[in-house]
Structure formats: structure tokens, C-alpha cells
Steps between C-alpha positions, in 0.01 A plus 500: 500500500649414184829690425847495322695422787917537590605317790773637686702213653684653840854360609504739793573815263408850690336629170274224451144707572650823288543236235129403472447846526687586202346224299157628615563844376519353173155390538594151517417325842747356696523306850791420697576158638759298698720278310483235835051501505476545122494134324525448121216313492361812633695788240270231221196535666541829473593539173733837488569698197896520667667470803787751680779308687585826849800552621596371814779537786650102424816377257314292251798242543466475945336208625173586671475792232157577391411291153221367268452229323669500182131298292382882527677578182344223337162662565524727131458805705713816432743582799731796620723437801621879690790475682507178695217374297735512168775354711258203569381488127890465439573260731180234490532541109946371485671857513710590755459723805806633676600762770565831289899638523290799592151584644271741326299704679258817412521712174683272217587632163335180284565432115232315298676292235163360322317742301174304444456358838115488605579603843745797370285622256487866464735461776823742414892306501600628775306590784554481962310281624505371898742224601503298853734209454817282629455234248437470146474334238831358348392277224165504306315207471443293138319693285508861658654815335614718709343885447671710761768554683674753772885572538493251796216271394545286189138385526235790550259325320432175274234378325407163336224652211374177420402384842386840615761519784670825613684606774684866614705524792420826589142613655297632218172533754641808662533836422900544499499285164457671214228363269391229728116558540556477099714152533209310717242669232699326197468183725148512563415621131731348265639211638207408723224600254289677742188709363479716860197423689555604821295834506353627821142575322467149470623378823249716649212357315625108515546559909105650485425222372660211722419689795126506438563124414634437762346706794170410358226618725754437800607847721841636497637676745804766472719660751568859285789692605465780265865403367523405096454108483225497785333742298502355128415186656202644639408697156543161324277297759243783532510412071443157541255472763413850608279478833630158578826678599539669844810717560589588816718774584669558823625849525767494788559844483848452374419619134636776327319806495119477358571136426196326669293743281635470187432100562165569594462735192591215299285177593243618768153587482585804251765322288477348212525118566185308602614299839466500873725725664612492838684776687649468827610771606727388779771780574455545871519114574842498321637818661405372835648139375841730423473680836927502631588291234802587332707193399409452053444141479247527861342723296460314235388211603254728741327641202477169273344294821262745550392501149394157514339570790304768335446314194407193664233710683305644188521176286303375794275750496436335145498168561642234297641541161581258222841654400739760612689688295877635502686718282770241462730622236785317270821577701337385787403169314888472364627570850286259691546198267643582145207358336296320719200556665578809734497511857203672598624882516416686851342843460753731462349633829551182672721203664225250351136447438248493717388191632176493578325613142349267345602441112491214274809637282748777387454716203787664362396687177813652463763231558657516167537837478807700555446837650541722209251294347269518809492841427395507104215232602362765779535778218302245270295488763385909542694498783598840559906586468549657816437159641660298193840660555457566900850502640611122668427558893566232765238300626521690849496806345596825708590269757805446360566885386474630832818394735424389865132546627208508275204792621250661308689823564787354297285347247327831396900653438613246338145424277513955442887507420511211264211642308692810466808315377299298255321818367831680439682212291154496263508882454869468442463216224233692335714824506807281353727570745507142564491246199344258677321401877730281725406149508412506892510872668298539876586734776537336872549581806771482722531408837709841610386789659701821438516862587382750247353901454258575393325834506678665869415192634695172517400161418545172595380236221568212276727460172308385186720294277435484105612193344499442095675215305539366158476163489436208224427228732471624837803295607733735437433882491641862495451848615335677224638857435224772545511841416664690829175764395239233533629360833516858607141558433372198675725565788314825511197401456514230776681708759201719414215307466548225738459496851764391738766476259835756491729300281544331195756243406603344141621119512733400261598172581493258243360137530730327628617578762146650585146364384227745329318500792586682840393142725 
């Protein structure tokens, strides 16, 4: 596919995918590779419009410290260094680099000293913007003006106009930094030249088209989870090649509430995609699988070897296929090889694939796709936004939301009282007494017992726990404040409505020292 393209070179910097992100959002396209697999030969094959140095945990100046070679800014192609990426510019181009007298870290006041800078433009004097550094730059090299500064940091940024070069110590790709979504768009646009072709209307009808050139009259076979990239993979495929694709699904009975349905709704018999669909309901095989299990990762790896076994089962059924598809997505790509070909991505069911089905290759439609942009190609694709914007859930589902033993029993409280949950925040978004949904929110269920009345009579049942976060990345996360009214009601409600529960619990532990989910 022809396309303006940035290449993101990484020096071990922990921003580098929200980087290509940013750039993306600017409807320029933008990949992220190592600096140790990326040659130059290979950065002129390519042929980028420009090129952004990450940041990275090394002193430019230590000996095994991460480097490039210095013919790269010979190429004629516009370059900004971020944190230790400008150090490097610095140092491979004769400035100096130097242990700072003091450290900067987090919210920095930041004056910009050059008016008519194409990467400040419409950029006020002084604005915060993110800093994360030990060193910095002491000297500038030949031919750079320096066009910011901080109390503590002499050299914010620099810039060499002629040769396209810039460089800002501080992070402008997150969202602490004032301004910085706008500093990588004056990159892209004015120094880079960009036009912005990276729109998700035609992604979806260039993939179309190399899939059917590629699949051909061959069949494809899909292992559909119901979860986001499984399912705009399948909506692109069933594009392409239509009948040619089969989908199986393998309900495990670990689903939310209604789940398996709404799947069903979507690309069986009644849907509206033209493919071979598979269901499997398997539930009881997995709760007897579970049966006195109680230990997470046993569970685990209980439910993701018996979805290959399932899976392996019904693509014999089928017989041999010329491809199988995976909903492979960009971060997985980065995180497996930063740029090269990707190691093939198990099922997020599953330890591995299975080995006995019989495939001539791997078809990953969505590869280059991050996952907000999975989900404007499945809303380009009619998919319908209940299913576009379907909360992240592990790949073992409940399994992992319900503490010690798994049983149908428990499934059916946890499946009714999450529903409940879910229901609540919606009604409480569209009321406005919440601005906005938490990015993960799920009730579970804990592993304790407790004593309770109810009615004259007293009870002895489990403790639901509600869990909602606000999180950016998913690495790091916090309790999100609800409305002591709207837990109230679904406390209520549950206590009310579900079987076998007589408590309710609110988590607020953050991430760390917790993790999102309960297992």
C-alpha cells in the first residue's frame, strides 16, 4: 500500500508505540522500529517523509549505550529527537551531552524562545510539558539555535532549520505536555510535508483488496472470540472473500452475560456477513475441565488447552484449509519483534496453536493496526457499536473474575451481577451523573462466604466485588470515583436480583500494587 510514511526509530523509550499513535492520529501513518534490526540501507528503501529519534533508559555518552549511525543525517530526511533521541541528535552531530546538576522529572514550566519555529507554531511561549531526564544537553551542536529552555535545562529544544533537524527534551507524545499532539502535527505537516493519508476508509478498502488477492479462491479459516480484533478481522475477511471464510466460535461459557448471542446475532446464519459460522457451544466440557480447580494460572492454562482442543476438533470437521487467520494487532507486532515479522500470536484463548490443522499460511489483516483504529475499521465496516467499543476482557474470561473454583452456579452470579453493574454505569452516563464510562468496570466474585439477613431468615452467601479504573494504557490504572447513589443502586439491585449473593464490596486499589483484574 502506498503511503506517506514516519518511521519511528526505538532506543528502548517506554513511549515508543503511543508515539506512532500520535503521529497516526494525525492521519499520517507511522511504524515503529528497532534502531539494532533497522539498517539505513533499509530507512532508503523505504523512503520516509521523516523520522522520530524515542527516548530511551541509556546516557548517550556510556559505552554499550544504544546508538545509530551518524550517515542517517545525510539521508535529507527531516528529524526530531524526544528526550534521549535529541540527546543522541546532540551527541552523533559534535554537541555535548552531560549529567544535568539536577534531574527533571514530571510537570516542567518550559519557555519557547523562537517565535517562528515550525514545530512551535501556534504553540504559546510558555507552556508544561513532561520531562524524564538525568542528562542533557550542555552544548548545541554547529548550526542549531536553541528554542527552549527550563530553569534547570538550558537546552529544551534545538533545531537546525536548514537540515530539518529538531529535538525537545521533554516528551511531547503524552498527555502531561501541553501542546504536544500539536508539536508532532507541526512535524508531520510543516517540516515533514505530509498531505495525511492515513484514513481508515481507505485502509479498509486497500486490505479488501489484498486479501481477495491474496486468498484467491483458497479457504480461510478463523477462530472468532467475539472480542474486538477477532471480530473486525472477521468483518474484513467475510469482505474480501465472503463464503471462503469459516469462523468458528467456541463459547466456553465464560462470557459475559448474553455474549454468545450477541456474537451469533452478528455473523451467523441471521447476521449480516456472508461466511460459515461455527458455534461450539462447549460450556459443560470447560466447567467439568474447572471441576476443584482453584489456583489462576491452572486455570488458565486449563481453559486455553482446551480451546485448542476444541478448535482443533471443528477445523477437522472441515478439513484442510489454505490459510488461517488471527487477529494479530500492532502492539503485539512491536512487542514481539519491533518491526519484524511477528511471532505468530496464540489465541488469546490459548498457550499456542493447534498442531494438527492443516494451513499453508497466516493471515493477519489487522497487523498494522492499533486498537483504536481496529475499532473505526469495524465501524467502517457496519459493525455494530456495542461490539466496536465492547469493554477489553481476558482471554479466559469469567474464569479469571470468579476467585477459587469455577461452577456454573458461580458463572450465572457473576454473568447476572456484572450485567447489572454495567447497566447502571450506562444509565448513569446518560443521566450525567457521571461525565464519562470508566475505561474497564466488571463485577466479580469473591471467593468468601459470609453471614447475612435477609427477610427473618439468615443467609450464608458470597461477596460480589465491583471493580472500575481509569486508565490510559492499561499499565498503570486508578479507582474511578462513582457516585455513592449509583453504587447504592446496583448494590441493591444485585443483593436483590441475584441469587446467592448477600454482599457487595467496592475495590479501590489502584494498579500497582494490584492489577485490573481479580486473577
Amino acid at each position: 500500500m502506498e503511503r506517506e510514511l514516519i518511521i519511528v526509530l526505538d532506543f528502548g523509550g517506554q513511549y515508543n508505540q503511543l508515539i506512532a499513535r500520535r503521529v497516526r492520529e494525525c492521519n499520517v501513518y507511522a511504524e515503529v522500529h528497532s534502531y539494532e534490526k533497522l539498517t539505513l540501507d533499509q530507512i532508503k528503501e523505504m523512503n520516509p517523509k521523516g523520522i522520530i529519534f524515542t527516548g530511551g533508559p541509556n546516557s548517550v555518552y556510556g559505552k554499550d549505550s544504544a546508538t545509530y549511525d551518524s550517515a542517517i543525517f545525510d539521508l535529507g530526511i527531516p528529524i526530531l529527537g524526544i528526550c534521549y533521541g535529541a540527546q543522541l541528535m546532540a551527541h552523533l552531530l559534535g554537541g555535548t551531552v552531560k549529567t544535568a546538576p539536577v534531574s527533571e522529572y514530571g510537570h516542567t514550566k518550559t519557555e519557547l524562545t523562537k517565535e517562528d519555529s515550525a514545530i512551535f507554531d501556534k504553540i504559546p511561549g510558555h507552556v508544561t510539558t513532561w520531562m524524564s531526564h538525568t542528562d542533557y544537553i550542555a552544548e548545541a551542536p554547529a548550526g542549531f539555535e536553541i528554542t527552549a529552555h527550563t530553569k534547570d535545562c538550558p537546552v529544551a529544544a534545538m533545531e537546525n532549520e536548514a537540515r530539518g533537524f529538531y529535538a525537545v527534551q521533554f516528551h511531547p507524545e503524552v498527555n502531561h505536555t501541553e501542546y504536544g499532539s500539536d508539536l508532532l502535527r507541526n512535524f508531520v505537516y510543516n517540516v515533514c510535508k505530509c498531505k495525511g493519508d492515513w484514513k481508515m476508509d481507505s485502509f479498509v478498502q486497500a486490505t479488501v483488496e489484498q486479501l481477495r488477492a491474496k486468498i484467491g479462491n483458497g479457504k480461510i479459516l478463523l477462530a472468532l472470540s467475539g472480542g474486538v480484533d477477532s471480530s473486525v478481522a472477521a468483518a474484513l475477511l467475510a469482505k474480501a472473500v465472503g463464503k471462503q471464510l469459516t469462523c468458528v466460535f467456541v463459547d466456553h461459557g465464560l462470557l459475559r452475560k448474553d455474549e454468545g448471542d450477541q456474537v451469533e446475532a452478528v455473523f451467523g446464519p441471521k447476521g449480516q456477513f456472508d461466511l460459515n459460522f461455527i458455534r461450539v457451544n462447549a460450556a459443560d466440557r470447560y466447567y467439568a475441565k474447572l471441576a476443584g480447580v482453584t489456583e489462576p494460572e491452572a486455570k488458565r492454562k486449563i481453559i486455553g488447552e482446551e480451546f485448542i482442543r476444541v478448535f482443533e476438533e471443528e477445523s477437522l470437521k472441515i478439513g484442510a484449509v489454505d490459510f488461517l487467520a488471527q487477529g494479530t494487532i500492532y502492539p503485539d507486532v512491536i512487542e514481539s519483534g519491533l518491526g519484524k515479522s511477528a511471532t505468530i500470536k496464540s489465541h488469546h484463548n490459548v498457550g499456542g496453536l493447534p498442531e494438527n490443522i492443516s494451513f499453508k499460511e497466516i493471515v493477519e489483516p489487522l497487523r498494522m493496526l492499533f486498537k483504536d483504529e481496529v475499532r473505526k475499521a469495524g465501524l467502517e465496516l457496519g459493525l455494530p457499536e456495542y461490539l466496536v467499543f465492547r469493554q477489553p476482557f481476558p482471554g479466559p474470561g469469567l474464569g479469571i473474575r470468579i476467585i477459587g473454583e469455577v461452577t456454573a452456579e458461580k458463572v450465572k452470579i457473576v454473568q447476572d451481577a456484572d450485567a447489572i453493574y454495567r447497566e447502571a454505569i450506562d444509565t448513569a452516563v446518560r443521566e450525567g451523573k457521571m461525565k464519562a464510562k470508566p475505561n474497564q468496570y466488571f463485577a466479580a466474585l469473591s471467593n468468601m462466604r459470609s453471614v447475612g439477613v435477609m427477610g427473618d431468615f439468615r443467609t450464608y452467601d458470597y461477596a460480589v466485588v465491583l471493580r472500575a479504573v481509569n486508565t490510559s494504557d492499561f499499565m498503570t490504572a486508578d479507582c474511578t470515583e462513582i457516585p455513592f447513589e449509583v453504587l447504592q443502586k446496583v448494590m441493591n439491585r444485585i443483593i436483590n436480583e441475584v441469587k446467592g449473593v448477600n454482599r457487595v464490596m467496592w475495590d479501590l486499589t489502584s494498579k500497582p500494587p494490584g492489577t485490573i483484574e481479580m486473577e
